[in-house]
Coordinates of C-alpha atoms in Angstrom, one line a residue:
M1 CA -95.8 136.9 -230.8
N2 CA -92.8 135.2 -232.4
P3 CA -92.6 136.3 -236.1
A4 CA -90.9 133.0 -236.9
D5 CA -94.1 131.2 -236.0
L6 CA -96.1 133.0 -238.7
G7 CA -94.2 131.7 -241.7
L8 CA -94.2 133.5 -245.0
P9 CA -96.9 133.7 -247.7
V10 CA -94.3 132.3 -250.0
D11 CA -93.7 129.2 -247.9
V12 CA -94.5 125.9 -249.8
P13 CA -96.7 123.3 -248.1
S14 CA -94.3 120.5 -248.7
T15 CA -90.5 120.2 -249.2
A16 CA -90.9 116.7 -250.8
L17 CA -90.1 117.8 -254.3
F18 CA -87.0 119.8 -253.3
T19 CA -85.2 116.7 -254.4
D20 CA -83.6 115.0 -257.4
H21 CA -85.5 112.5 -259.6
Y22 CA -83.0 109.7 -258.9
E23 CA -83.7 109.8 -255.2
L24 CA -87.2 108.4 -256.0
T25 CA -86.0 105.9 -258.6
M26 CA -83.5 104.5 -256.1
L27 CA -86.3 104.2 -253.6
Q28 CA -88.4 102.3 -256.1
A29 CA -85.6 99.8 -256.9
A30 CA -84.8 99.4 -253.2
L31 CA -88.5 98.7 -252.4
A32 CA -88.5 96.1 -255.2
N33 CA -85.4 94.2 -254.1
G34 CA -85.8 94.4 -250.3
T35 CA -83.0 96.7 -249.3
A36 CA -85.3 99.7 -248.6
D37 CA -85.7 98.8 -244.9
R38 CA -82.0 98.2 -244.2
R39 CA -80.8 100.4 -241.3
S40 CA -78.5 103.0 -242.7
V41 CA -76.3 105.9 -241.6
F42 CA -75.7 108.9 -243.9
E43 CA -73.3 111.7 -243.1
V44 CA -72.8 115.2 -244.5
F45 CA -69.3 116.4 -244.8
T46 CA -66.9 118.3 -247.1
R47 CA -63.6 116.9 -248.3
R48 CA -62.0 120.4 -248.3
L49 CA -62.7 124.0 -247.4
P50 CA -63.1 126.5 -250.2
E51 CA -59.7 127.6 -251.4
G52 CA -58.0 130.0 -249.0
R53 CA -60.6 129.6 -246.2
R54 CA -59.4 128.8 -242.7
Y55 CA -62.7 127.4 -241.2
G56 CA -66.3 126.7 -242.2
V57 CA -69.5 127.7 -240.4
V58 CA -72.4 125.4 -239.9
A59 CA -75.6 127.3 -240.8
G60 CA -79.0 126.3 -242.0
T61 CA -79.6 123.5 -239.4
G62 CA -82.8 125.1 -238.2
R63 CA -84.1 125.2 -241.8
V64 CA -83.1 121.6 -242.3
L65 CA -85.2 120.6 -239.3
D66 CA -88.2 122.5 -240.8
A67 CA -87.6 120.8 -244.2
V68 CA -87.6 117.3 -242.6
E69 CA -90.8 118.1 -240.8
N70 CA -92.4 119.3 -243.9
F71 CA -91.2 116.5 -246.2
R72 CA -94.7 115.1 -247.0
F73 CA -96.1 113.7 -250.2
D74 CA -99.6 115.2 -250.4
G75 CA -102.2 114.5 -253.0
A76 CA -101.0 117.1 -255.5
V77 CA -97.4 116.0 -255.2
L78 CA -98.3 112.3 -255.6
E79 CA -100.5 113.1 -258.7
F80 CA -97.6 115.0 -260.3
L81 CA -95.3 111.9 -259.8
R82 CA -98.0 109.6 -261.1
E83 CA -98.7 111.7 -264.2
R84 CA -95.0 111.9 -265.0
A85 CA -94.5 108.2 -264.4
V86 CA -91.6 109.1 -262.1
V87 CA -92.2 106.0 -260.0
D88 CA -94.6 103.0 -259.9
M89 CA -97.8 102.7 -257.9
R90 CA -96.2 100.6 -255.2
T91 CA -93.7 103.4 -254.6
L92 CA -96.4 106.1 -254.7
D93 CA -98.4 104.1 -252.0
W94 CA -95.2 104.0 -249.8
L95 CA -94.6 107.8 -250.3
A96 CA -98.2 108.7 -249.4
S97 CA -97.5 107.8 -245.7
Y98 CA -93.9 109.0 -245.6
R99 CA -92.8 110.4 -242.3
F100 CA -89.1 110.5 -241.3
S101 CA -88.9 108.3 -238.2
G102 CA -85.2 108.1 -237.7
D103 CA -82.6 110.1 -235.8
I104 CA -80.5 113.1 -236.8
W105 CA -77.3 114.2 -235.1
G106 CA -75.3 117.2 -236.0
Y107 CA -72.9 119.9 -235.2
P108 CA -74.8 122.7 -233.3
E109 CA -75.7 125.5 -235.7
G110 CA -73.2 128.3 -235.6
E111 CA -70.3 125.9 -234.7
T112 CA -67.2 125.9 -237.0
Y113 CA -66.2 122.8 -239.0
F114 CA -63.2 121.5 -241.0
P115 CA -62.5 119.0 -243.8
G116 CA -64.0 115.7 -242.9
S117 CA -66.2 117.0 -240.1
P118 CA -69.4 115.0 -240.0
V119 CA -71.6 118.1 -239.7
L120 CA -74.8 116.0 -239.9
R121 CA -75.6 112.4 -239.4
V122 CA -78.9 110.9 -240.5
E123 CA -79.9 107.5 -239.3
G124 CA -82.9 105.3 -240.2
S125 CA -84.0 103.0 -243.0
F126 CA -82.3 103.4 -246.3
A127 CA -85.6 104.4 -247.9
E128 CA -86.4 107.2 -245.5
C129 CA -82.9 108.6 -245.3
V130 CA -82.0 108.6 -249.0
L131 CA -85.0 110.8 -249.9
L132 CA -83.6 113.7 -247.7
E133 CA -80.2 114.0 -249.5
T134 CA -81.0 116.8 -251.9
V135 CA -82.9 119.1 -249.6
I136 CA -80.4 118.8 -246.8
L137 CA -77.5 119.5 -249.1
S138 CA -79.3 122.4 -250.7
I139 CA -79.8 124.1 -247.4
L140 CA -76.5 123.4 -245.7
N141 CA -74.4 124.2 -248.8
H142 CA -76.1 127.5 -249.3
D143 CA -76.4 128.7 -245.8
S144 CA -73.0 127.6 -244.6
A145 CA -71.4 129.4 -247.5
I146 CA -73.1 132.6 -246.7
A147 CA -72.4 132.3 -243.0
A148 CA -68.7 131.7 -243.6
A149 CA -68.5 134.8 -245.8
A150 CA -70.4 136.8 -243.2
S151 CA -68.1 135.5 -240.4
R152 CA -65.1 136.7 -242.3
M153 CA -66.7 140.1 -243.0
S154 CA -67.6 140.4 -239.4
S155 CA -64.1 139.7 -238.3
A156 CA -62.8 142.3 -240.8
A157 CA -65.3 144.8 -239.5
G158 CA -63.8 144.7 -236.1
G159 CA -67.0 145.1 -234.2
R160 CA -68.6 147.7 -236.4
P161 CA -72.2 146.9 -237.5
L162 CA -72.8 145.1 -240.7
I163 CA -76.1 145.4 -242.7
E164 CA -77.1 142.6 -245.1
M165 CA -78.4 144.2 -248.3
G166 CA -78.3 141.5 -250.9
A167 CA -82.0 140.7 -251.6
R168 CA -81.8 142.3 -255.1
R169 CA -78.8 140.2 -256.0
T170 CA -80.3 136.7 -255.6
H171 CA -83.5 134.7 -255.8
E172 CA -86.2 136.1 -253.6
L173 CA -86.4 133.0 -251.4
A174 CA -82.6 132.6 -251.3
A175 CA -82.4 136.2 -250.1
V176 CA -84.4 135.3 -246.9
A177 CA -82.1 132.3 -246.2
A178 CA -79.1 134.5 -246.9
S179 CA -80.2 137.1 -244.4
R180 CA -80.6 134.4 -241.8
A181 CA -77.2 132.9 -242.5
A182 CA -75.6 136.3 -242.4
Y183 CA -77.1 137.0 -239.0
V184 CA -75.6 133.8 -237.8
G185 CA -72.2 134.9 -239.1
G186 CA -72.3 138.2 -237.3
F187 CA -74.3 140.7 -239.3
T188 CA -76.5 142.9 -237.2
S189 CA -79.4 143.7 -239.5
T190 CA -81.0 143.2 -242.9
S191 CA -82.7 145.3 -245.5
D192 CA -85.0 142.4 -246.4
L193 CA -88.4 142.7 -244.7
A194 CA -89.3 139.1 -245.5
A195 CA -86.3 138.0 -243.4
G196 CA -87.4 140.3 -240.6
F197 CA -90.9 138.9 -240.7
R198 CA -89.8 135.2 -240.9
Y199 CA -86.9 135.2 -238.5
G200 CA -87.2 138.3 -236.4
I201 CA -83.9 139.8 -237.7
P202 CA -83.7 143.6 -237.2
T203 CA -84.5 145.5 -240.4
V204 CA -83.1 148.9 -241.5
G205 CA -83.3 151.2 -244.5
T206 CA -84.0 154.8 -245.5
S207 CA -83.7 155.9 -249.1
A208 CA -82.0 155.3 -252.4
H209 CA -80.7 157.7 -255.1
A210 CA -84.1 157.5 -256.8
F211 CA -85.6 159.5 -253.9
T212 CA -83.1 162.3 -254.4
L213 CA -83.5 162.3 -258.2
V214 CA -87.3 162.5 -258.0
H215 CA -87.1 165.8 -256.2
D216 CA -86.2 169.2 -257.8
S217 CA -83.2 169.5 -255.6
E218 CA -81.1 167.6 -253.1
R219 CA -82.2 170.0 -250.4
D220 CA -85.9 169.2 -251.1
A221 CA -85.2 165.5 -250.9
F222 CA -83.3 165.8 -247.6
T223 CA -86.0 168.1 -246.2
A224 CA -88.7 165.6 -247.1
Q225 CA -86.8 162.6 -245.6
V226 CA -86.0 164.4 -242.3
A227 CA -89.6 165.6 -242.0
S228 CA -90.9 162.0 -242.5
L229 CA -88.2 160.0 -240.7
G230 CA -86.7 162.4 -238.2
R231 CA -83.3 163.9 -237.6
G232 CA -81.9 160.4 -236.7
T233 CA -82.3 159.2 -240.3
T234 CA -79.5 158.4 -242.7
L235 CA -79.1 160.7 -245.7
L236 CA -77.5 159.4 -248.9
V237 CA -74.9 162.0 -249.9
D238 CA -73.2 160.8 -253.1
T239 CA -75.9 161.5 -255.7
Y240 CA -74.2 164.7 -257.0
D241 CA -71.4 166.4 -255.1
V242 CA -70.5 164.8 -251.7
A243 CA -69.2 167.8 -250.0
E244 CA -72.2 170.0 -251.0
A245 CA -74.5 167.2 -249.9
V246 CA -72.9 166.9 -246.5
R247 CA -73.2 170.6 -246.0
T248 CA -76.9 170.6 -247.0
A249 CA -77.6 167.5 -244.9
V250 CA -76.4 169.3 -241.7
E251 CA -78.2 172.5 -242.6
V252 CA -81.4 170.6 -243.0
A253 CA -81.2 168.1 -240.2
G254 CA -78.9 169.9 -237.8
T255 CA -75.9 168.7 -236.0
D256 CA -77.8 165.7 -234.5
L257 CA -78.2 164.1 -238.0
G258 CA -78.1 160.4 -237.5
A259 CA -75.9 159.3 -240.3
V260 CA -74.8 159.8 -243.9
R261 CA -74.3 157.0 -246.4
I262 CA -71.6 156.9 -249.1
D263 CA -72.2 154.5 -251.9
S264 CA -69.5 155.3 -254.5
G265 CA -66.0 156.6 -255.1
D266 CA -62.8 156.0 -253.2
L267 CA -64.5 155.1 -249.9
L268 CA -61.3 155.4 -247.9
L269 CA -60.6 158.9 -249.1
V270 CA -64.2 160.1 -249.1
A271 CA -64.9 158.7 -245.6
H272 CA -61.9 160.7 -244.2
R273 CA -63.1 163.9 -246.0
V274 CA -66.7 163.5 -244.9
R275 CA -65.7 162.9 -241.3
Q276 CA -63.6 166.0 -241.3
Q277 CA -66.3 168.0 -242.8
L278 CA -69.0 166.7 -240.4
D279 CA -66.8 167.5 -237.4
E280 CA -66.1 171.0 -238.7
L281 CA -69.8 171.5 -239.1
G282 CA -70.4 170.4 -235.5
A283 CA -72.0 167.1 -236.4
T284 CA -69.5 165.1 -234.4
S285 CA -71.9 162.3 -233.5
T286 CA -73.2 161.8 -237.1
R287 CA -72.2 158.3 -238.2
I288 CA -70.8 157.3 -241.6
V289 CA -72.2 154.3 -243.4
V290 CA -70.5 152.9 -246.5
T291 CA -71.9 150.6 -249.1
S292 CA -70.9 149.8 -252.8
D293 CA -69.9 146.2 -253.6
L294 CA -68.0 145.5 -250.4
D295 CA -66.4 142.2 -249.5
E296 CA -64.2 141.2 -246.5
Y297 CA -61.1 142.6 -248.2
A298 CA -62.7 146.0 -248.9
I299 CA -64.0 146.1 -245.3
A300 CA -60.5 145.3 -244.0
S301 CA -59.0 148.0 -246.1
L302 CA -61.3 150.5 -244.4
A303 CA -60.3 149.5 -240.9
A304 CA -58.5 152.8 -240.3
A305 CA -61.2 154.9 -241.9
P306 CA -63.7 156.8 -239.9
V307 CA -66.5 154.4 -240.9
D308 CA -69.2 153.4 -238.4
A309 CA -71.1 150.7 -240.3
Y310 CA -71.0 148.7 -243.6
G311 CA -73.8 147.6 -245.9
V312 CA -73.0 144.5 -247.9
G313 CA -75.0 142.9 -250.8
T314 CA -73.7 141.0 -253.8
Q315 CA -70.5 139.6 -252.3
L316 CA -72.3 138.3 -249.2
V317 CA -75.2 136.5 -251.0
T318 CA -72.8 134.9 -253.4
G319 CA -70.5 133.6 -250.6
S320 CA -67.8 136.1 -251.5
G321 CA -66.6 134.0 -254.4
H322 CA -67.5 130.7 -252.8
P323 CA -71.3 130.2 -253.2
T324 CA -71.2 126.5 -252.0
C325 CA -69.3 124.5 -249.4
S326 CA -69.2 121.4 -251.6
M327 CA -70.8 119.3 -248.8
V328 CA -71.8 115.8 -249.7
Y329 CA -74.3 113.3 -248.3
K330 CA -72.8 109.8 -248.2
L331 CA -73.9 106.4 -247.0
V332 CA -71.2 105.4 -244.5
A333 CA -72.7 102.4 -242.8
R334 CA -75.7 100.0 -243.3
A335 CA -77.0 96.9 -241.7
A336 CA -75.8 93.6 -242.9
S337 CA -79.4 92.5 -243.5
D338 CA -83.0 93.5 -243.0
D339 CA -83.0 92.3 -239.5
P340 CA -83.4 95.3 -237.2
K341 CA -80.7 93.9 -234.9
A342 CA -78.2 93.2 -237.7
P343 CA -74.8 94.9 -237.1
L344 CA -73.8 98.0 -239.1
V345 CA -71.2 97.4 -241.8
P346 CA -69.0 100.4 -242.8
V347 CA -69.3 101.3 -246.4
A348 CA -67.4 103.9 -248.5
K349 CA -66.9 104.9 -252.1
K350 CA -63.6 103.9 -253.6
S351 CA -62.6 105.9 -256.6
S352 CA -59.9 108.1 -258.1
G353 CA -60.1 111.9 -258.4
G354 CA -60.2 112.8 -254.7
K355 CA -63.8 111.5 -254.2
T356 CA -63.0 108.7 -251.8
S357 CA -64.7 108.7 -248.3
L358 CA -64.2 107.1 -245.0
G359 CA -66.8 104.5 -244.0
G360 CA -68.3 103.9 -240.6
R361 CA -70.6 105.8 -238.2
K362 CA -68.4 108.6 -236.8
W363 CA -68.0 110.8 -233.8
A364 CA -66.2 114.1 -233.7
A365 CA -64.4 116.0 -231.0
R366 CA -62.3 119.1 -230.9
R367 CA -59.0 118.8 -229.0
T368 CA -57.9 122.0 -227.2
D369 CA -54.7 123.1 -225.5
A370 CA -54.3 124.2 -221.9
D371 CA -55.9 127.6 -222.7
G372 CA -59.0 126.1 -224.3
V373 CA -57.9 127.0 -227.9
A374 CA -58.7 124.4 -230.5
E375 CA -55.7 122.5 -231.9
A376 CA -57.2 119.6 -233.8
E377 CA -60.5 118.2 -235.2
V378 CA -60.5 114.6 -234.2
I379 CA -62.8 112.1 -236.0
G380 CA -63.2 108.4 -235.2
T381 CA -65.4 105.4 -235.6
G382 CA -64.6 103.4 -232.6
P383 CA -64.8 104.2 -228.9
V384 CA -64.3 107.9 -228.0
P385 CA -61.0 108.4 -226.0
A386 CA -61.6 109.4 -222.4
A387 CA -59.7 112.6 -222.9
L388 CA -62.1 113.7 -225.7
A389 CA -65.3 112.6 -224.1
G390 CA -66.1 116.1 -222.9
H391 CA -65.2 117.7 -226.2
Q392 CA -67.6 115.9 -228.6
L393 CA -69.3 118.0 -231.2
L394 CA -72.4 116.1 -232.4
T395 CA -75.7 116.7 -230.6
Q396 CA -79.0 115.0 -231.2
L397 CA -81.4 117.1 -233.3
V398 CA -84.1 114.6 -234.2
K399 CA -85.1 111.5 -232.2
G400 CA -87.5 109.0 -233.5
G401 CA -88.7 111.5 -236.1
E402 CA -89.3 114.3 -233.6
V403 CA -87.3 117.5 -233.5
V404 CA -85.6 117.7 -230.0
A405 CA -83.2 120.6 -230.4
R406 CA -84.9 123.6 -232.0
E407 CA -83.1 126.8 -231.0
S408 CA -83.6 130.6 -231.3
L409 CA -81.5 132.4 -233.9
E410 CA -80.0 134.5 -231.2
T411 CA -78.7 131.4 -229.5
V412 CA -77.1 130.2 -232.8
R413 CA -75.6 133.7 -233.4
E414 CA -74.0 133.7 -229.9
R415 CA -72.7 130.2 -230.4
H416 CA -70.9 131.2 -233.5
A417 CA -69.2 134.2 -231.8
A418 CA -68.1 131.9 -229.0
A419 CA -66.9 129.2 -231.4
L420 CA -64.8 131.7 -233.3
R421 CA -63.1 132.9 -230.0
R422 CA -62.0 129.3 -229.3
L423 CA -60.1 129.0 -232.6
P424 CA -56.5 130.1 -233.0
L425 CA -56.2 133.9 -233.7
S426 CA -55.0 133.1 -237.2
A427 CA -58.5 131.9 -238.1
T428 CA -59.6 135.5 -238.6
Q429 CA -56.7 136.4 -240.9
L430 CA -57.9 137.1 -244.5
S431 CA -54.7 135.9 -246.1
R432 CA -55.0 132.6 -247.9
G433 CA -54.1 129.5 -246.0
E434 CA -55.0 125.9 -245.0
A435 CA -57.6 125.0 -242.4
V436 CA -56.6 126.7 -239.1
I437 CA -56.5 123.3 -237.3
P438 CA -55.8 119.9 -238.8
T439 CA -58.2 117.0 -239.1
E440 CA -57.0 113.8 -237.4
Y441 CA -58.6 110.4 -237.8
V442 CA -58.4 107.8 -235.1

C-alpha cells in the first residue's frame, strides 16, 4: 500500500476556494465581454532570487497537480459564492462544470531555477487558466522556499542526516507541505507523522524534556525509555547536567546506546565534550544528535564537530529568513481573437519599479560546459537553437486536462541531488552572492 494514496483526514474535497476573490470577478467580466475563451499562456517565474541565494529549487509541483485535479466547484462552494454575491448566476453556471482542460508544462520538480526561469507554463482558455493563479503560487512559493533552505542546510551538513522538526512552528497543514519540501531538498526524515502518512517520508522521534521532568530522577526516565524503546534509542541529555546525564545514559543503556541528543548550550563545545566522554565510557558507536534553532550557518559551524545528525525546525519551515520565492503568475501570450486558430500575441506588463516582464511563450535550456557543468540559463521565445535542443528544461505535466507526469517523491529527491551536482561548486557556498549562473535571453 502506498500511504500517499490514502490522503489525510484533513484534506479538503476541493481546492477551488484556495483563490482570491478577484480571480472570479475577472472571470465574470471576461465571460460577459467575450474574452473568456481566448487561448492564453500564463507563466510562473521570479524576477530575482531571495537576497544572497545562489539558486532556487522547484518544489511543490506534485501538489500543484493534485490541486489542479481537485479544483472543482461543488454544491457547497457554489452556494457560498451565491450567498455572498461574489459572482452572477451566469458565472456560477459556468463554474459548476469547471474542469481544467488545458496543458501545463514545467521544470521537473527538484530541478534548480534562476531569475526569469519559466518554472511553470499554463495553457488553455483565459477563463480556465486565470482561476488557477492563486493556488499555484501559494504552493510553489511556499514549497520552493522550504526546499531551497533545506538544500542549503543539506549542503552545509556534508552528508550527515537531517531531521525535519518544524511542525510546532507553523500551521498544521503547512507543516506537512514543509516536510515534503524538506525531503526534496535533502532532509532524510521528519518528526511529523502526518507527513509520513501522506507522503511516506521516514518518521523519527523519542522523547522531550517533559518525559525526563515527569520522572523522579533522570535515571528513572532513561530506564523507562530504554525499557520501552530499546538500547538503540536516543536519550536527551541536557535537561540538567550534561556530563552526569551522559554517564547515567551509558550506565542504563550500556555501551551500545544508540544516540544522545543535545538541545541547548554551546553546541560546538558540548558536542566535543560529549564525544570524548562517550569514548572514554566505551560507547564509541553512540551517535550525537544536535537540535536547538539550527540554520545552515549554524550547521556549517559544526562541520568540524563530532556531530552525527541535525534536527532543524523553526528556520527550516520559515525558509531560513526567506519564506517565499516571490514567484508571480503572468499572462505572457494570448490569441488575437476568439478563433481557436488565431495566432498568439505576446503580452507583457510595462511599468516602473522593477515589475516589468517579458512577453511571449518561452522555452528554457541550461547551457553547460565541456564537463557538463551549468554555465547559463538560456530563455527564448523563438526557435530553440540546435545546440540547446538536448538541454531543454520544460516537460509536459498536464495534457488536455490529464496529469501525465506524476512522480514518486524519491524520484524528485534524487533529481534535486543530481541537479545540484551539475551546478558550479560555488552554488553550495553559504556566502552571499548573485545567482551562480547568469540568465540569458535570446
